[in-house]
Amino acid sequence: MGCVFQSTEDKCIFKIDWILSSGEQAKDEYVLYYYSNLSVPIGRFQNRVQLMGDILCNDGSLLLQDVQEADQGTYTCEIRLKGESQVFKKAVVLHVLPEEPKELMVRVGEMIRMGCVFQSTEVKHVTKVEWIFSGWRAKEEIVFRYYHKLRMSVGYSQSWGHFQNRVNLVGDIFRNDGSIVLQGVRESDGGNYTCSIHLGNLVFKKTIVLHVSPEEPQKW
């Protein structure tokens, strides 16, 4: 969540506060504060938030990980510069979508969509999407890779091994969506599928367990 104080004054950040307001009836909740070169996450946000902006450039941007439904609401950033009474404020509204299922069931011969979306407030482009398969007995295998070359504004995707020509990217890369569709499902496709979405130096991972049941017998 971005929070940058654009100022011509050559003064350092003295204090940063991040506060969450989740509703009309709920009390405001401290998320993190920064003071005297010390960054302190508060309460349930401990081990889940950290400052990722460059303090020397008046950047108090926040990274929130392992997002939960209760994290939805308005996040207000307050920046104070040393020797200044003025307070810079910025509000960011965070909407949390319901989590997609982590276990899926499909029959042999059918197609299945596996969702993978990186919910982030960072204005960064997806640079890479990778799906890795780990079968019940087999070694890890690359299912699909997508690379985006920013200079050319072109994306390159490729499916691998026995997944070749059976996997397509169906998510909207520009919305951090690396979802895929697997066609012509085989019994050997049952296992764990781990998706990795890269936004610069940020990486989101999600694992889906796919259960494959035998093809339904034809009725005569």
Short mmCIF file of C-alpha atoms in Angstrom, two decimals:
data_model
loop_
_atom_site.label_atom_id
_atom_site.label_comp_id
_atom_site.label_asym_id
_atom_site.label_seq_id
_atom_site.Cartn_x
_atom_site.Cartn_y
_atom_site.Cartn_z
CA MET A 1 0.00 0.00 0.00
CA GLY A 2 1.67 3.15 -1.25
CA CYS A 3 2.28 6.25 0.88
CA VAL A 4 4.79 8.81 -0.40
CA PHE A 5 5.15 12.39 0.90
CA GLN A 6 6.08 14.57 -2.07
CA SER A 7 7.93 17.54 -0.57
CA THR A 8 10.55 20.05 -1.67
CA GLU A 9 11.73 20.36 1.95
CA ASP A 10 14.99 18.58 2.70
CA LYS A 11 13.71 17.00 5.90
CA CYS A 12 13.62 13.43 7.13
CA ILE A 13 10.61 11.40 8.19
CA PHE A 14 10.14 11.61 11.95
CA LYS A 15 7.14 9.33 12.42
CA ILE A 16 4.81 7.08 10.41
CA ASP A 17 1.48 5.65 11.55
CA TRP A 18 -0.67 3.13 9.68
CA ILE A 19 -4.23 2.85 11.02
CA LEU A 20 -7.09 0.59 9.91
CA SER A 21 -10.75 1.61 10.02
CA SER A 22 -12.80 -1.49 9.20
CA GLY A 23 -16.33 -0.10 9.68
CA GLU A 24 -18.62 2.42 11.31
CA GLN A 25 -19.03 0.44 14.54
CA ALA A 26 -15.49 -0.94 14.79
CA LYS A 27 -12.76 1.00 16.56
CA ASP A 28 -9.73 2.21 14.63
CA GLU A 29 -6.89 -0.28 14.85
CA TYR A 30 -3.18 0.45 14.76
CA VAL A 31 -1.39 -1.60 12.11
CA LEU A 32 2.19 -0.33 12.39
CA TYR A 33 4.15 2.68 13.58
CA TYR A 34 7.64 3.91 12.77
CA TYR A 35 9.57 6.12 15.19
CA SER A 36 13.28 6.79 15.79
CA ASN A 37 14.38 4.36 13.07
CA LEU A 38 12.28 1.58 14.62
CA SER A 39 9.37 -0.09 12.79
CA VAL A 40 6.80 -1.80 15.07
CA PRO A 41 3.87 -3.96 13.80
CA ILE A 42 0.91 -4.00 16.20
CA GLY A 43 -1.40 -6.76 17.45
CA ARG A 44 -2.72 -9.22 14.89
CA PHE A 45 -0.58 -7.59 12.20
CA GLN A 46 2.67 -8.74 13.81
CA ASN A 47 4.73 -10.88 11.42
CA ARG A 48 2.40 -9.86 8.56
CA VAL A 49 3.31 -6.20 7.86
CA GLN A 50 6.51 -4.34 7.14
CA LEU A 51 7.57 -1.01 5.72
CA MET A 52 8.84 -1.47 2.20
CA GLY A 53 9.26 2.16 1.13
CA ASP A 54 12.52 4.11 1.17
CA ILE A 55 12.30 6.24 4.33
CA LEU A 56 15.07 8.54 3.02
CA CYS A 57 12.81 9.37 0.07
CA ASN A 58 9.78 10.06 2.30
CA ASP A 59 8.23 6.74 1.27
CA GLY A 60 6.25 5.00 4.03
CA SER A 61 4.63 2.34 1.84
CA LEU A 62 3.43 -0.80 3.60
CA LEU A 63 3.48 -4.49 2.62
CA LEU A 64 0.69 -6.65 4.07
CA GLN A 65 1.11 -10.41 3.73
CA ASP A 66 -1.14 -13.41 4.36
CA VAL A 67 -4.23 -11.22 3.84
CA GLN A 68 -7.35 -12.22 5.78
CA GLU A 69 -11.01 -11.25 5.35
CA ALA A 70 -10.83 -9.20 8.56
CA ASP A 71 -8.13 -7.03 6.97
CA GLN A 72 -10.68 -5.35 4.70
CA GLY A 73 -11.23 -1.65 5.29
CA THR A 74 -9.62 1.78 4.96
CA TYR A 75 -5.92 2.07 5.77
CA THR A 76 -4.75 5.58 6.63
CA CYS A 77 -1.09 6.46 6.48
CA GLU A 78 0.16 9.48 8.44
CA ILE A 79 3.66 10.85 7.84
CA ARG A 80 5.31 13.51 9.98
CA LEU A 81 8.56 15.21 8.98
CA LYS A 82 11.16 16.26 11.51
CA GLY A 83 10.57 19.81 12.77
CA GLU A 84 7.24 20.11 10.92
CA SER A 85 3.76 20.34 12.48
CA GLN A 86 2.11 19.43 9.19
CA VAL A 87 0.85 15.84 8.85
CA PHE A 88 0.62 14.16 5.45
CA LYS A 89 -2.29 11.72 5.22
CA LYS A 90 -3.29 9.19 2.59
CA ALA A 91 -6.14 6.66 2.68
CA VAL A 92 -6.12 3.33 0.84
CA VAL A 93 -9.27 1.20 0.64
CA LEU A 94 -8.58 -2.54 0.67
CA HIS A 95 -11.20 -4.99 -0.62
CA VAL A 96 -10.60 -8.65 0.20
CA LEU A 97 -12.07 -11.25 -2.14
CA PRO A 98 -13.14 -14.69 -0.83
CA GLU A 99 -10.39 -17.28 -1.07
CA GLU A 100 -10.65 -19.68 -3.99
CA PRO A 101 -10.84 -23.38 -3.15
CA LYS A 102 -7.50 -25.11 -2.53
CA GLU A 103 -8.82 -28.58 -3.39
CA LEU A 104 -10.50 -29.37 -6.70
CA MET A 105 -12.16 -32.48 -8.10
CA VAL A 106 -12.34 -33.38 -11.80
CA ARG A 107 -13.08 -36.44 -13.93
CA VAL A 108 -10.75 -37.94 -16.52
CA GLY A 109 -11.18 -36.26 -19.90
CA GLU A 110 -12.69 -33.04 -18.52
CA MET A 111 -11.09 -29.61 -18.23
CA ILE A 112 -10.40 -27.76 -15.00
CA ARG A 113 -9.66 -24.14 -14.15
CA MET A 114 -7.10 -23.48 -11.41
CA GLY A 115 -7.21 -19.96 -10.00
CA CYS A 116 -4.21 -17.94 -8.89
CA VAL A 117 -4.61 -14.19 -8.25
CA PHE A 118 -2.10 -11.90 -6.49
CA GLN A 119 -4.14 -9.33 -4.53
CA SER A 120 -1.77 -6.38 -4.21
CA THR A 121 -2.05 -2.61 -3.98
CA GLU A 122 1.42 -2.22 -5.48
CA VAL A 123 1.40 -0.62 -8.93
CA LYS A 124 3.73 -3.18 -10.48
CA HIS A 125 3.47 -5.44 -13.51
CA VAL A 126 3.61 -9.23 -13.39
CA THR A 127 7.05 -10.26 -14.61
CA LYS A 128 6.69 -14.02 -14.28
CA VAL A 129 4.06 -16.72 -13.62
CA GLU A 130 5.09 -20.30 -12.96
CA TRP A 131 3.06 -23.43 -12.24
CA ILE A 132 4.83 -26.50 -10.78
CA PHE A 133 3.28 -29.98 -10.52
CA SER A 134 4.16 -32.50 -7.83
CA GLY A 135 2.43 -35.85 -8.36
CA TRP A 136 1.66 -38.43 -5.73
CA ARG A 137 4.74 -40.46 -6.76
CA ALA A 138 6.43 -38.43 -9.49
CA LYS A 139 9.10 -35.73 -9.16
CA GLU A 140 8.30 -32.04 -9.54
CA GLU A 141 7.53 -30.98 -13.08
CA ILE A 142 7.07 -27.61 -14.74
CA VAL A 143 3.50 -27.21 -15.98
CA PHE A 144 3.50 -23.68 -17.35
CA ARG A 145 5.66 -20.54 -17.45
CA TYR A 146 4.89 -16.99 -18.48
CA TYR A 147 7.42 -14.17 -18.84
CA HIS A 148 6.66 -10.52 -19.45
CA LYS A 149 9.25 -8.28 -21.07
CA LEU A 150 8.41 -4.75 -19.93
CA ARG A 151 10.50 -2.98 -22.54
CA MET A 152 8.65 -4.73 -25.35
CA SER A 153 5.27 -4.96 -23.56
CA VAL A 154 5.10 -8.56 -24.76
CA GLY A 155 4.40 -11.75 -22.80
CA TYR A 156 5.77 -15.20 -23.60
CA SER A 157 4.09 -18.36 -22.30
CA GLN A 158 4.96 -22.03 -22.62
CA SER A 159 3.62 -25.35 -21.35
CA TRP A 160 5.97 -28.22 -20.65
CA GLY A 161 6.35 -32.03 -20.72
CA HIS A 162 3.18 -34.08 -20.73
CA PHE A 163 1.26 -30.85 -20.09
CA GLN A 164 2.32 -29.46 -23.46
CA ASN A 165 -0.61 -28.21 -25.58
CA ARG A 166 -3.00 -28.92 -22.70
CA VAL A 167 -2.50 -25.81 -20.54
CA ASN A 168 -3.63 -22.26 -21.33
CA LEU A 169 -3.31 -19.02 -19.38
CA VAL A 170 -6.86 -17.67 -18.87
CA GLY A 171 -6.21 -15.05 -16.18
CA ASP A 172 -5.76 -11.35 -16.91
CA ILE A 173 -2.06 -10.72 -16.36
CA PHE A 174 -2.67 -6.97 -16.06
CA ARG A 175 -4.85 -7.73 -13.01
CA ASN A 176 -2.20 -10.02 -11.47
CA ASP A 177 -4.25 -13.09 -12.45
CA GLY A 178 -2.17 -16.14 -13.42
CA SER A 179 -5.05 -18.63 -13.54
CA ILE A 180 -4.76 -21.54 -15.97
CA VAL A 181 -7.02 -24.14 -17.59
CA LEU A 182 -5.89 -27.77 -17.90
CA GLN A 183 -7.61 -29.66 -20.71
CA GLY A 184 -8.03 -33.37 -21.33
CA VAL A 185 -7.34 -34.29 -17.71
CA ARG A 186 -5.59 -37.63 -17.13
CA GLU A 187 -5.41 -39.79 -14.01
CA SER A 188 -1.70 -38.99 -13.80
CA ASP A 189 -2.57 -35.28 -13.45
CA GLY A 190 -3.69 -35.79 -9.84
CA GLY A 191 -1.42 -34.05 -7.35
CA ASN A 192 -0.27 -30.66 -6.08
CA TYR A 193 -0.08 -27.60 -8.34
CA THR A 194 1.90 -24.64 -6.99
CA CYS A 195 1.49 -21.27 -8.65
CA SER A 196 4.06 -18.47 -8.24
CA ILE A 197 3.32 -14.90 -9.38
CA HIS A 198 6.22 -12.43 -9.44
CA LEU A 199 5.67 -8.67 -9.18
CA GLY A 200 9.21 -7.33 -9.25
CA ASN A 201 10.75 -8.52 -5.98
CA LEU A 202 7.35 -9.58 -4.54
CA VAL A 203 6.31 -13.22 -4.90
CA PHE A 204 2.87 -14.72 -4.24
CA LYS A 205 2.47 -18.51 -3.96
CA LYS A 206 -0.58 -20.73 -3.83
CA THR A 207 -0.92 -24.53 -3.87
CA ILE A 208 -3.96 -26.37 -5.21
CA VAL A 209 -4.60 -30.08 -4.69
CA LEU A 210 -6.23 -31.70 -7.73
CA HIS A 211 -8.11 -34.97 -7.29
CA VAL A 212 -8.85 -36.91 -10.49
CA SER A 213 -11.63 -39.51 -10.50
CA PRO A 214 -11.99 -42.20 -13.20
CA GLU A 215 -14.05 -41.45 -16.27
CA GLU A 216 -17.75 -42.11 -15.70
CA PRO A 217 -18.72 -45.37 -17.47
CA GLN A 218 -21.02 -45.00 -20.44
CA LYS A 219 -24.58 -46.21 -20.01
CA TRP A 220 -25.97 -48.44 -22.72
#
